Coordinates of C-alpha atoms and ligand atoms in Angstrom, one line a residue:
X1 CA 118.8 -87.9 -34.1
X2 CA 121.2 -85.5 -35.9
X3 CA 120.9 -87.1 -39.5
X4 CA 117.1 -87.2 -38.9
X5 CA 116.9 -83.7 -38.5
X6 CA 119.2 -82.9 -41.8
X7 CA 116.6 -85.0 -43.6
X8 CA 113.5 -83.2 -42.8
X9 CA 111.8 -81.3 -45.6
X10 CA 112.6 -77.5 -45.7
X11 CA 109.4 -75.8 -44.4
X12 CA 108.2 -73.1 -46.6
X13 CA 106.6 -70.2 -45.0
X14 CA 103.8 -68.9 -47.3
X15 CA 103.1 -65.5 -44.9
X16 CA 101.6 -63.4 -47.6
X17 CA 99.3 -65.3 -49.9
X18 CA 96.2 -66.2 -47.9
X19 CA 93.3 -66.9 -50.1
X20 CA 90.4 -64.3 -49.5
X21 CA 87.0 -65.7 -48.7
X22 CA 84.7 -64.3 -51.7
X23 CA 81.9 -62.2 -50.8
X24 CA 78.3 -61.2 -52.7
X25 CA 79.0 -57.6 -54.1
X26 CA 77.5 -54.9 -51.8
X27 CA 74.6 -53.9 -54.1
X28 CA 73.5 -57.4 -54.5
X29 CA 73.9 -58.5 -50.9
X30 CA 72.2 -55.4 -49.2
X31 CA 69.0 -56.6 -50.9
X32 CA 69.1 -60.1 -49.8
X33 CA 69.1 -62.1 -46.6
X34 CA 71.2 -64.8 -48.3
X35 CA 74.6 -65.5 -46.8
X36 CA 77.0 -63.0 -48.2
X37 CA 80.3 -64.8 -47.4
X38 CA 80.5 -67.5 -50.3
X39 CA 83.2 -69.6 -48.6
X40 CA 86.3 -71.5 -50.2
X41 CA 85.7 -73.6 -53.2
X42 CA 87.8 -76.8 -53.6
X43 CA 90.7 -75.3 -55.2
X44 CA 91.1 -72.2 -52.9
X45 CA 90.5 -74.5 -49.7
X46 CA 93.3 -77.0 -50.7
X47 CA 95.5 -74.1 -51.6
X48 CA 95.0 -72.7 -48.2
X49 CA 95.3 -75.9 -46.4
X50 CA 98.7 -76.0 -48.0
X51 CA 99.8 -72.8 -46.4
X52 CA 99.8 -74.4 -43.0
X53 CA 103.0 -76.0 -41.9
X54 CA 101.4 -78.5 -39.6
X55 CA 103.6 -77.1 -36.6
X56 CA 104.5 -79.7 -34.1
X57 CA 103.3 -77.7 -31.2
X58 CA 100.7 -75.6 -32.9
X59 CA 100.0 -72.5 -30.9
X60 CA 96.5 -72.2 -32.7
X61 CA 95.1 -75.4 -31.0
X62 CA 95.5 -74.1 -27.4
X63 CA 94.0 -70.5 -28.3
X64 CA 90.8 -72.2 -29.5
X65 CA 88.3 -72.7 -26.7
X66 CA 87.5 -76.2 -27.6
X67 CA 91.0 -77.1 -28.7
X68 CA 90.1 -77.9 -32.3
X69 CA 93.3 -79.8 -33.3
X70 CA 93.9 -77.6 -36.3
X71 CA 97.3 -79.3 -37.1
X72 CA 95.5 -82.6 -37.7
X73 CA 92.3 -81.7 -39.6
X74 CA 94.1 -79.3 -41.7
X75 CA 96.5 -82.1 -42.2
X76 CA 93.8 -84.2 -43.6
X77 CA 92.5 -81.5 -46.0
X78 CA 96.0 -81.5 -47.5
X79 CA 95.8 -85.1 -48.0
X80 CA 92.3 -84.5 -49.6
X81 CA 90.6 -86.5 -46.9
X82 CA 87.8 -84.3 -45.8
X83 CA 85.9 -87.1 -44.0
X84 CA 88.6 -87.7 -41.6
X85 CA 89.0 -83.9 -41.1
X86 CA 85.1 -83.8 -40.1
X87 CA 85.6 -86.6 -37.8
X88 CA 88.5 -84.7 -36.1
X89 CA 86.5 -81.5 -36.0
X90 CA 83.4 -83.3 -34.3
X91 CA 85.3 -84.9 -31.5
X92 CA 85.8 -81.6 -30.1
X93 CA 82.7 -79.5 -31.4
X94 CA 79.3 -80.3 -32.9
X95 CA 79.0 -76.9 -34.3
X96 CA 82.2 -76.6 -36.6
X97 CA 80.4 -75.3 -39.6
X98 CA 78.7 -72.6 -37.4
X99 CA 82.0 -71.6 -35.7
X100 CA 83.9 -71.6 -39.0
X101 CA 81.2 -68.6 -39.9
X102 CA 80.8 -66.6 -36.7
X103 CA 83.8 -67.3 -34.6
X104 CA 86.1 -64.2 -34.2
X105 CA 89.1 -66.2 -35.4
X106 CA 91.3 -63.1 -35.6
X107 CA 91.0 -62.8 -32.0
X108 CA 91.4 -66.6 -31.2
X109 CA 93.1 -69.4 -33.2
X110 CA 94.1 -67.1 -36.3
X111 CA 95.8 -64.7 -33.8
X112 CA 98.5 -67.2 -33.0
X113 CA 99.2 -68.7 -36.2
X114 CA 103.1 -68.9 -36.6
X115 CA 102.7 -67.4 -40.2
X116 CA 101.8 -64.0 -38.5
X117 CA 105.0 -64.0 -36.1
X118 CA 107.2 -62.1 -38.9
X119 CA 107.1 -59.7 -41.6
X120 CA 103.2 -58.9 -41.0
X121 CA 102.2 -62.2 -42.1
X122 CA 98.8 -63.4 -42.8
X123 CA 97.5 -66.3 -40.6
X124 CA 96.0 -69.5 -42.3
X125 CA 92.4 -69.1 -42.9
X126 CA 91.5 -71.6 -40.3
X127 CA 87.8 -70.4 -40.0
X128 CA 87.3 -70.6 -43.9
X129 CA 88.8 -74.1 -43.9
X130 CA 86.5 -75.3 -41.0
X131 CA 83.5 -74.1 -42.7
X132 CA 84.8 -75.9 -45.9
X133 CA 85.2 -79.1 -44.3
X134 CA 81.5 -78.7 -42.5
X135 CA 79.9 -77.5 -45.9
X136 CA 81.6 -80.3 -48.1
X137 CA 80.1 -83.0 -45.5
X138 CA 76.5 -81.4 -45.7
X139 CA 76.4 -80.9 -49.3
X140 CA 77.8 -84.4 -50.3
X141 CA 74.5 -85.8 -49.0
X142 CA 76.6 -88.4 -46.8
X143 CA 74.5 -89.9 -44.0
X144 CA 76.8 -88.7 -40.9
X145 CA 76.4 -90.6 -37.8
X146 CA 78.4 -90.0 -34.7
X147 CA 79.6 -92.9 -32.7
X148 CA 78.2 -93.5 -29.2
X149 CA 79.1 -95.5 -26.3
X150 CA 76.5 -98.0 -24.9
X151 CA 73.6 -96.8 -22.7
X152 CA 74.6 -95.9 -19.1
X153 CA 71.1 -96.0 -17.8
X154 CA 71.7 -92.4 -16.5
X155 CA 69.3 -89.5 -17.4
X156 CA 70.2 -85.8 -17.8
X157 CA 68.1 -82.7 -18.2
X158 CA 69.5 -79.6 -20.2
X159 CA 67.9 -76.4 -19.9
X160 CA 68.1 -74.1 -22.7
X161 CA 68.8 -75.3 -26.3
X162 CA 71.4 -72.6 -27.3
X163 CA 75.1 -73.4 -28.1
X164 CA 76.1 -74.5 -24.5
X165 CA 73.1 -76.7 -24.0
X166 CA 73.3 -78.3 -27.3
X167 CA 77.0 -79.1 -27.2
X168 CA 76.5 -80.7 -23.5
X169 CA 73.7 -82.6 -24.8
X170 CA 75.8 -83.8 -27.7
X171 CA 78.9 -85.0 -25.6
X172 CA 76.8 -86.6 -22.9
X173 CA 74.8 -88.5 -25.5
X174 CA 78.2 -89.6 -27.0
X175 CA 79.0 -90.9 -23.5
X176 CA 75.8 -93.3 -23.6
X177 CA 73.7 -91.0 -21.3
X178 CA 69.8 -90.4 -22.0
X179 CA 69.6 -86.5 -22.5
X180 CA 66.5 -84.5 -22.7
X181 CA 66.6 -80.7 -23.5
X182 CA 63.9 -78.4 -22.2
X183 CA 63.6 -75.1 -24.3
X184 CA 61.4 -72.2 -23.6
X185 CA 61.2 -70.8 -27.1
X186 CA 59.4 -72.8 -30.0
X187 CA 62.5 -73.3 -31.9
X188 CA 66.3 -74.7 -31.3
X189 CA 69.5 -72.9 -31.4
X190 CA 69.3 -70.0 -29.0
X191 CA 71.0 -67.0 -30.2
X192 CA 72.4 -68.7 -33.3
X193 CA 68.7 -68.7 -34.5
X194 CA 66.9 -65.9 -33.2
X195 CA 70.0 -63.2 -32.9
X196 CA 72.6 -63.9 -35.9
X197 CA 71.0 -62.9 -39.0
X198 CA 70.6 -65.6 -42.0
X199 CA 73.1 -63.3 -44.0
X200 CA 75.8 -64.4 -41.8
X201 CA 74.6 -67.9 -40.8
X202 CA 72.7 -70.0 -43.3
X203 CA 69.9 -71.7 -41.4
X204 CA 70.5 -75.0 -43.5
X205 CA 74.0 -75.3 -41.8
X206 CA 72.3 -75.0 -38.4
X207 CA 69.6 -77.1 -39.0
X208 CA 72.1 -79.8 -40.2
X209 CA 74.3 -79.6 -37.1
X210 CA 71.4 -79.7 -34.9
X211 CA 69.8 -82.7 -36.7
X212 CA 73.1 -84.6 -36.0
X213 CA 72.5 -84.0 -32.4
X214 CA 69.0 -85.5 -32.6
X215 CA 70.1 -88.4 -34.4
X216 CA 72.2 -89.2 -31.4
X217 CA 69.0 -89.7 -29.5
X218 CA 68.8 -86.3 -27.7
X219 CA 65.2 -85.4 -27.1
X220 CA 64.2 -81.6 -27.4
X221 CA 61.2 -80.3 -25.8
X222 CA 60.2 -76.7 -27.2
X223 CA 58.1 -74.3 -25.8
X224 CA 58.5 -75.1 -22.3
X225 CA 59.6 -72.2 -19.9
X226 CA 61.4 -73.8 -16.8
X227 CA 60.5 -72.0 -13.9
X228 CA 57.1 -71.0 -15.3
X229 CA 55.5 -74.0 -17.4
X230 CA 57.4 -76.7 -15.1
X231 CA 59.4 -76.1 -12.0
X232 CA 62.9 -76.9 -11.6
X233 CA 62.2 -79.1 -8.7
X234 CA 60.1 -81.2 -10.8
X235 CA 62.8 -81.7 -13.4
X236 CA 65.5 -82.2 -10.6
X237 CA 63.7 -85.2 -9.2
X238 CA 63.3 -87.1 -12.4
X239 CA 67.1 -86.6 -13.7
X240 CA 70.3 -87.6 -12.1
X241 CA 72.0 -84.6 -13.3
X242 CA 70.9 -80.9 -14.7
X243 CA 72.8 -78.7 -16.9
X244 CA 71.4 -74.9 -16.9
X245 CA 72.3 -73.3 -20.1
X246 CA 69.7 -70.6 -20.2
X247 CA 72.1 -67.7 -21.5
X248 CA 71.7 -64.2 -20.5
X249 CA 69.8 -62.8 -23.4
X250 CA 67.1 -60.5 -22.3
X251 CA 66.9 -57.2 -24.4
X252 CA 68.2 -54.0 -22.4
X253 CA 67.6 -50.2 -23.1
X254 CA 69.9 -47.7 -22.1
X255 CA 67.9 -45.8 -19.6
X256 CA 67.8 -42.4 -21.4
X257 CA 64.9 -39.9 -21.7
X258 CA 62.6 -40.9 -24.7
X259 CA 63.3 -44.5 -24.9
X260 CA 59.6 -45.4 -24.4
X261 CA 58.8 -43.6 -27.7
X262 CA 57.1 -45.8 -30.4
X263 CA 59.8 -46.8 -32.6
X264 CA 62.6 -47.7 -30.1
X265 CA 63.4 -51.4 -30.0
X266 CA 65.9 -53.5 -28.0
X267 CA 68.2 -55.4 -30.3
X268 CA 66.9 -58.8 -29.2
X269 CA 63.2 -57.9 -29.9
X270 CA 64.3 -56.4 -33.3
X271 CA 66.4 -59.2 -34.4
X272 CA 64.1 -62.0 -33.2
X273 CA 61.2 -60.6 -34.9
X274 CA 63.0 -60.4 -38.2
X275 CA 64.8 -63.9 -37.9
X276 CA 61.8 -65.7 -36.5
X277 CA 58.8 -63.8 -37.0
X278 CA 57.8 -63.6 -33.3
X279 CA 59.1 -61.8 -30.1
X280 CA 59.1 -63.6 -26.9
X281 CA 58.3 -61.4 -23.7
X282 CA 60.6 -63.6 -21.6
X283 CA 63.6 -62.3 -23.7
X284 CA 62.3 -58.8 -25.4
X285 CA 59.9 -56.7 -23.6
X286 CA 58.7 -55.1 -26.9
X287 CA 56.1 -57.9 -27.4
X288 CA 54.7 -55.9 -30.6
X289 CA 57.6 -55.1 -32.8
X290 CA 56.4 -53.4 -36.2
X291 CA 59.6 -53.5 -38.4
X292 CA 61.1 -50.3 -39.6
X293 CA 61.3 -50.7 -43.4
X294 CA 62.3 -47.8 -45.9
X295 CA 62.9 -45.4 -43.0
X296 CA 65.8 -43.9 -41.2
X297 CA 67.2 -46.1 -38.2
X298 CA 69.9 -45.3 -35.6
X299 CA 71.5 -48.4 -34.2
X300 CA 73.5 -47.7 -30.9
X301 CA 76.3 -50.0 -29.9
X302 CA 79.6 -51.4 -30.9
X303 CA 79.8 -55.2 -30.7
X304 CA 78.5 -58.3 -32.4
X305 CA 74.7 -57.5 -31.8
X306 CA 75.2 -53.8 -33.1
X307 CA 76.6 -55.2 -36.4
X308 CA 73.9 -57.7 -36.7
X309 CA 71.1 -55.1 -36.3
X310 CA 73.0 -52.9 -38.9
X311 CA 73.1 -55.8 -41.5
X312 CA 69.3 -56.5 -40.8
X313 CA 68.2 -52.8 -41.0
X314 CA 69.9 -52.3 -44.2
X315 CA 68.3 -55.3 -45.8
X316 CA 64.8 -53.9 -44.8
X317 CA 65.7 -51.0 -47.0
X318 CA 66.4 -48.7 -44.2
X319 CA 69.1 -45.7 -44.2
X320 CA 71.2 -47.0 -41.5
X321 CA 73.2 -45.1 -39.0
X322 CA 75.6 -46.8 -36.3
X323 CA 76.2 -44.6 -33.2
X324 CA 79.1 -45.8 -30.7
X325 CA 80.7 -43.9 -28.1
X326 CA 84.1 -45.4 -28.8
X327 CA 86.3 -45.8 -31.9
X328 CA 86.0 -48.6 -34.3
X329 CA 89.5 -49.8 -33.0
X330 CA 88.0 -50.1 -29.6
X331 CA 84.7 -51.8 -30.7
X332 CA 84.4 -55.5 -29.8
X333 CA 82.8 -56.4 -33.3
X334 CA 84.8 -58.0 -36.0
X335 CA 87.0 -55.4 -37.8
X336 CA 86.2 -56.7 -41.2
X337 CA 82.2 -56.4 -40.4
X338 CA 82.7 -52.7 -40.2
X339 CA 84.0 -52.7 -43.8
X340 CA 81.3 -54.8 -44.7
X341 CA 78.4 -52.7 -43.4
X342 CA 80.1 -49.3 -44.7
X343 CA 80.4 -50.9 -48.2
X344 CA 76.4 -51.5 -47.9
X345 CA 75.9 -48.0 -47.2
X346 CA 75.8 -47.9 -43.4
X347 CA 76.7 -44.3 -41.9
X348 CA 79.1 -44.8 -38.9
X349 CA 79.3 -42.2 -36.2
X350 CA 82.3 -43.0 -33.9
X351 CA 83.0 -41.2 -30.8
X352 CA 79.2 -40.3 -30.5
X353 CA 77.0 -40.8 -27.3
X354 CA 73.2 -40.9 -27.6
X355 CA 71.9 -38.8 -24.6
X356 CA 68.0 -38.4 -25.7
X357 CA 65.6 -39.9 -28.0
X358 CA 63.6 -37.1 -29.4
X359 CA 59.8 -37.7 -30.4
X360 CA 56.9 -35.8 -32.1
X361 CA 53.5 -34.8 -30.6
X362 CA 52.2 -38.4 -31.6
X363 CA 54.8 -39.9 -29.6
X364 CA 57.0 -41.4 -32.7
X365 CA 60.7 -41.2 -32.7
X366 CA 62.0 -38.0 -35.0
X367 CA 65.7 -38.0 -33.8
X368 CA 68.5 -39.0 -31.6
X369 CA 70.3 -36.1 -29.5
X370 CA 73.9 -37.0 -29.3
X371 CA 77.2 -35.6 -28.0
X372 CA 80.8 -36.1 -29.3
X373 CA 83.2 -38.0 -27.3
X374 CA 87.0 -38.0 -26.8
X375 CA 89.1 -40.9 -25.2
X376 CA 91.0 -39.8 -22.4
X377 CA 93.6 -42.1 -20.2
X378 CA 91.9 -44.0 -17.6
X379 CA 93.5 -43.1 -14.0
X380 CA 93.4 -46.6 -13.2
X381 CA 95.5 -47.7 -16.1
X382 CA 92.6 -49.5 -17.8
X383 CA 91.5 -48.8 -21.6
X384 CA 91.0 -45.2 -22.5
X385 CA 87.7 -43.8 -21.4
X386 CA 85.2 -41.8 -23.6
X387 CA 84.5 -38.4 -22.1
X388 CA 81.8 -36.0 -23.5
X389 CA 83.1 -32.9 -25.6
X390 CA 81.4 -29.6 -24.3
X391 CA 79.1 -27.9 -26.6
X392 CA 79.1 -30.8 -29.1
X393 CA 75.6 -31.6 -28.7
X394 CA 73.8 -32.4 -32.1
X395 CA 70.8 -34.3 -33.5
X396 CA 71.0 -37.3 -35.7
X397 CA 67.5 -37.5 -37.5
X398 CA 65.8 -40.7 -37.6
X399 CA 62.4 -42.7 -37.4
X400 CA 63.4 -45.7 -35.2
X401 CA 66.3 -46.3 -32.6
X402 CA 67.6 -49.9 -31.9
X403 CA 69.6 -50.4 -28.8
X404 CA 72.3 -53.0 -28.9
X405 CA 73.9 -52.1 -25.6
X406 CA 74.3 -55.6 -24.0
X407 CA 71.8 -58.3 -22.7
X408 CA 70.5 -58.8 -19.3
X409 CA 70.0 -61.5 -17.0
X410 CA 67.2 -64.3 -17.4
X411 CA 66.9 -66.1 -14.3
X412 CA 63.3 -67.5 -14.8
X413 CA 64.7 -71.2 -14.7
X414 CA 66.7 -71.0 -11.4
X415 CA 65.7 -68.3 -9.4
X416 CA 63.5 -70.3 -7.2
X417 CA 66.2 -72.9 -6.5
X418 CA 66.6 -73.1 -2.8
X419 CA 70.2 -72.2 -1.7
X420 CA 71.5 -71.8 -5.1
X421 CA 74.4 -69.3 -5.2
X422 CA 73.7 -66.3 -7.6
X423 CA 76.1 -63.5 -8.2
X424 CA 75.2 -59.7 -8.2
X425 CA 74.3 -59.9 -11.9
X426 CA 71.8 -62.7 -11.1
X427 CA 74.0 -64.8 -13.1
X428 CA 75.8 -68.2 -12.2
X429 CA 79.4 -67.2 -12.3
X430 CA 79.6 -69.0 -8.9
X431 CA 80.1 -72.3 -10.7
X432 CA 83.6 -73.8 -10.0
X433 CA 86.2 -75.2 -12.5
X434 CA 84.0 -78.1 -13.4
X435 CA 81.0 -76.0 -13.9
X436 CA 79.2 -77.3 -10.7
X437 CA 76.9 -75.1 -9.0
X438 CA 76.7 -75.2 -5.2
X439 CA 73.7 -77.7 -5.4
X440 CA 74.7 -81.4 -6.0
X441 CA 73.9 -82.7 -9.4
X442 CA 73.2 -79.3 -10.9
X443 CA 75.8 -77.7 -13.4
X444 CA 75.7 -74.5 -15.4
X445 CA 77.6 -73.1 -18.5
X446 CA 77.6 -70.6 -21.4
X447 CA 76.4 -66.9 -21.1
X448 CA 74.3 -67.5 -18.1
X449 CA 77.9 -67.9 -16.3
X450 CA 80.0 -65.4 -18.3
X451 CA 77.4 -63.1 -18.7
X452 CA 77.9 -63.0 -22.6
X453 CA 80.7 -64.1 -24.7
X454 CA 80.9 -66.1 -27.8
X455 CA 79.3 -69.1 -29.3
X456 CA 82.6 -71.2 -29.2
X457 CA 83.0 -70.3 -25.4
X458 CA 79.4 -71.3 -24.7
X459 CA 80.2 -74.8 -26.6
X460 CA 83.4 -75.2 -24.5
X461 CA 81.5 -74.6 -21.3
X462 CA 79.0 -77.3 -22.7
X463 CA 81.8 -79.6 -23.4
X464 CA 83.7 -79.2 -20.3
X465 CA 80.5 -79.6 -17.9
X466 CA 79.8 -82.9 -19.9
X467 CA 83.1 -84.2 -18.8
X468 CA 82.7 -83.4 -15.2
X469 CA 78.8 -84.3 -15.5
X470 CA 79.9 -87.9 -16.9
X471 CA 82.4 -88.2 -13.9
X472 CA 79.8 -87.3 -11.5
X473 CA 77.2 -89.8 -13.1
X474 CA 79.6 -92.6 -13.1
X475 CA 81.3 -92.1 -9.4
X476 CA 78.7 -90.1 -7.6
X477 CA 81.7 -87.9 -6.4
X478 CA 80.8 -84.3 -5.8
X479 CA 83.0 -81.6 -4.3
X480 CA 82.0 -78.2 -5.1
X481 CA 84.6 -75.7 -4.6
X482 CA 83.4 -72.4 -6.0
X483 CA 83.4 -69.0 -4.2
Ligands
FAD1 C1 72.5 -60.6 -31.6 C2 73.8 -61.3 -31.3 C3 74.9 -61.6 -32.1 C4 75.9 -62.4 -31.8 N1 76.9 -63.0 -32.7 C5 77.7 -63.9 -32.4 C6 78.8 -64.3 -33.3 O1 78.8 -63.6 -34.5 N2 80.0 -64.9 -32.9 C7 79.9 -65.3 -31.7 O2 80.7 -65.9 -31.4 N3 78.8 -64.9 -30.7 C8 78.0 -64.1 -31.1 N4 77.1 -63.8 -30.0 C9 77.1 -64.3 -28.6 C10 76.9 -65.6 -28.8 O3 75.8 -65.8 -29.5 C11 76.4 -66.2 -27.3 O4 77.6 -66.0 -26.3 C12 75.9 -67.4 -27.2 O5 74.8 -67.9 -28.0 C13 75.6 -68.1 -25.7 O6 75.2 -69.4 -25.8 P1 74.1 -70.0 -24.8 O7 73.9 -71.4 -25.0 O8 74.9 -69.8 -23.3 O9 72.9 -69.1 -24.6 P2 71.8 -68.8 -25.8 O10 72.3 -68.9 -27.1 O11 71.1 -67.5 -25.3 O12 70.7 -69.9 -25.4 C14 69.9 -70.1 -24.3 C15 68.8 -70.7 -24.6 O13 68.0 -71.0 -23.3 C16 66.6 -70.9 -23.4 N5 66.0 -70.5 -22.3 C17 65.9 -69.3 -21.6 N6 65.4 -69.3 -20.4 C18 64.9 -70.7 -20.3 C19 64.1 -71.3 -19.5 N7 63.6 -70.8 -18.4 N8 63.5 -72.4 -19.9 C20 64.0 -73.1 -20.8 N9 64.8 -72.4 -21.7 C21 65.3 -71.4 -21.5 C22 66.5 -69.6 -24.4 O14 65.4 -69.7 -25.1 C23 67.8 -69.8 -25.5 O15 67.3 -70.6 -26.3 C24 76.0 -63.0 -30.4 C25 75.1 -62.5 -29.4 C26 74.0 -61.7 -29.9 C27 73.0 -61.6 -28.8
SF4_2 S1 99.7 -72.1 -36.0 FE1 99.4 -72.0 -38.2 S2 100.8 -73.1 -39.4 FE2 100.8 -73.9 -37.3 S3 99.2 -75.7 -37.3 FE3 98.2 -73.7 -36.6 S4 97.3 -72.8 -38.3 FE4 99.0 -74.3 -39.1

């Protein structure tokens, strides 16, 4: 044992030479919806993979919601075996190329990388490498087909074709089950398609990963709103199990005076219109969104959605202001993205709270009345609270306002299920640890359970629920133990 230890190669910690991901220059990228993060090329990907010391007990893997086994697939990149790396990625996640782009890795896997433990070290660029592997397979033209087990004869319905529903269908189909997805909108992908702008997620990547799920035999029926075009009961009687993955994606406004003026949008209405050309009333009350172009736009909020509205508004040629009541450091968006939009010319107003939308005699927006805020300690010990500063009222002149202040419940699919336990937000956080609802054979996951989180968290729910659903389908055992 002792001699074995002595003969081990000395580990070299390359803490400070992370390869940056090249970006399109701000002046070019703000005029195009083309993806602006260009990704690693072969040389930089190999060099970045070489920074990983392939930990024997890697902290990065358990800090990824889908346990992506970094130490194994990064090891395969080091051996220049991208095919094997992709195989490992796909056994945990059917959307690794999407996650390589949109996951907040700096808060998940990368935040625990051992290279960060000393001397302000920089983590391995796990997200960039994940993207590199998926892109290499896609662009090689290789016909990728996932393996699956023989048919079980069991039928499953999934409601909602966002990341949670699609991931659930993928894992169940690989187990040999016959899966049909019911999707309300005329397209597949949920927020990945109608919310996240193409500038951050090239649709060819999304289409490639969705096509691989279809190749497994998963049927996707679009344009069917469960609870409106077909009842939940009708579905339940034709399938052995059901997974509800309808998200929690209804656009919301703030409840301040003036928000019904012409030119005030919900983030979902605005993004859906730009990304897909249509706005669905199920998710966005603003059915007729006329897009602001060449105007002054104020986006309110501090999360992923607000950043996406800013990115989109800039590309429509608008002077774009971001208004957030807290600080940049306490916002929930990715830090680097604030740098990116600032480079593109966004005007960022931190510690600023809108209190009224101001209109003219024609009912059109002409400004946003705001107050300045300061952060004060929370008496309950929580994160500091924003408090208005007296006499700080001011007006930000603008022609349109986009409210990116969170999304609301969308219970259309499940509101008529007799006896189903629903929480006070109309969501299904009432599921137990196996994502079972209190109705036998009915499972739920994704944003409809947690009220809104990340793509990778939704995928992890779909994956874990698929394991529990497989067990139920094969044994018939059912023991709901939620609250
Ligand atoms: C604008 C925006 C940007 C975001 N950016 C990021 C990001 O960069 N990174 C990140 O990790 N996360 C991001 N998020 C969060 C992430 O997108 C969500 O957490 C994730 O999409 C949730 O997945 P889901 O499958 O639960 O729901 P959704 O993606 O909302 O999908 C639900 C699907 O169910 C369908 N549906 C709803 N009701 C019915 C019905 N009655 N019948 C049939 N189908 C129905 C919907 O049409 C939709 O397609 C963002 C969210 C938004 C809104
Ligand atoms: S913690 Fe960092 S160095 Fe260790 S396996 Fe994960 S990525 Fe590699």
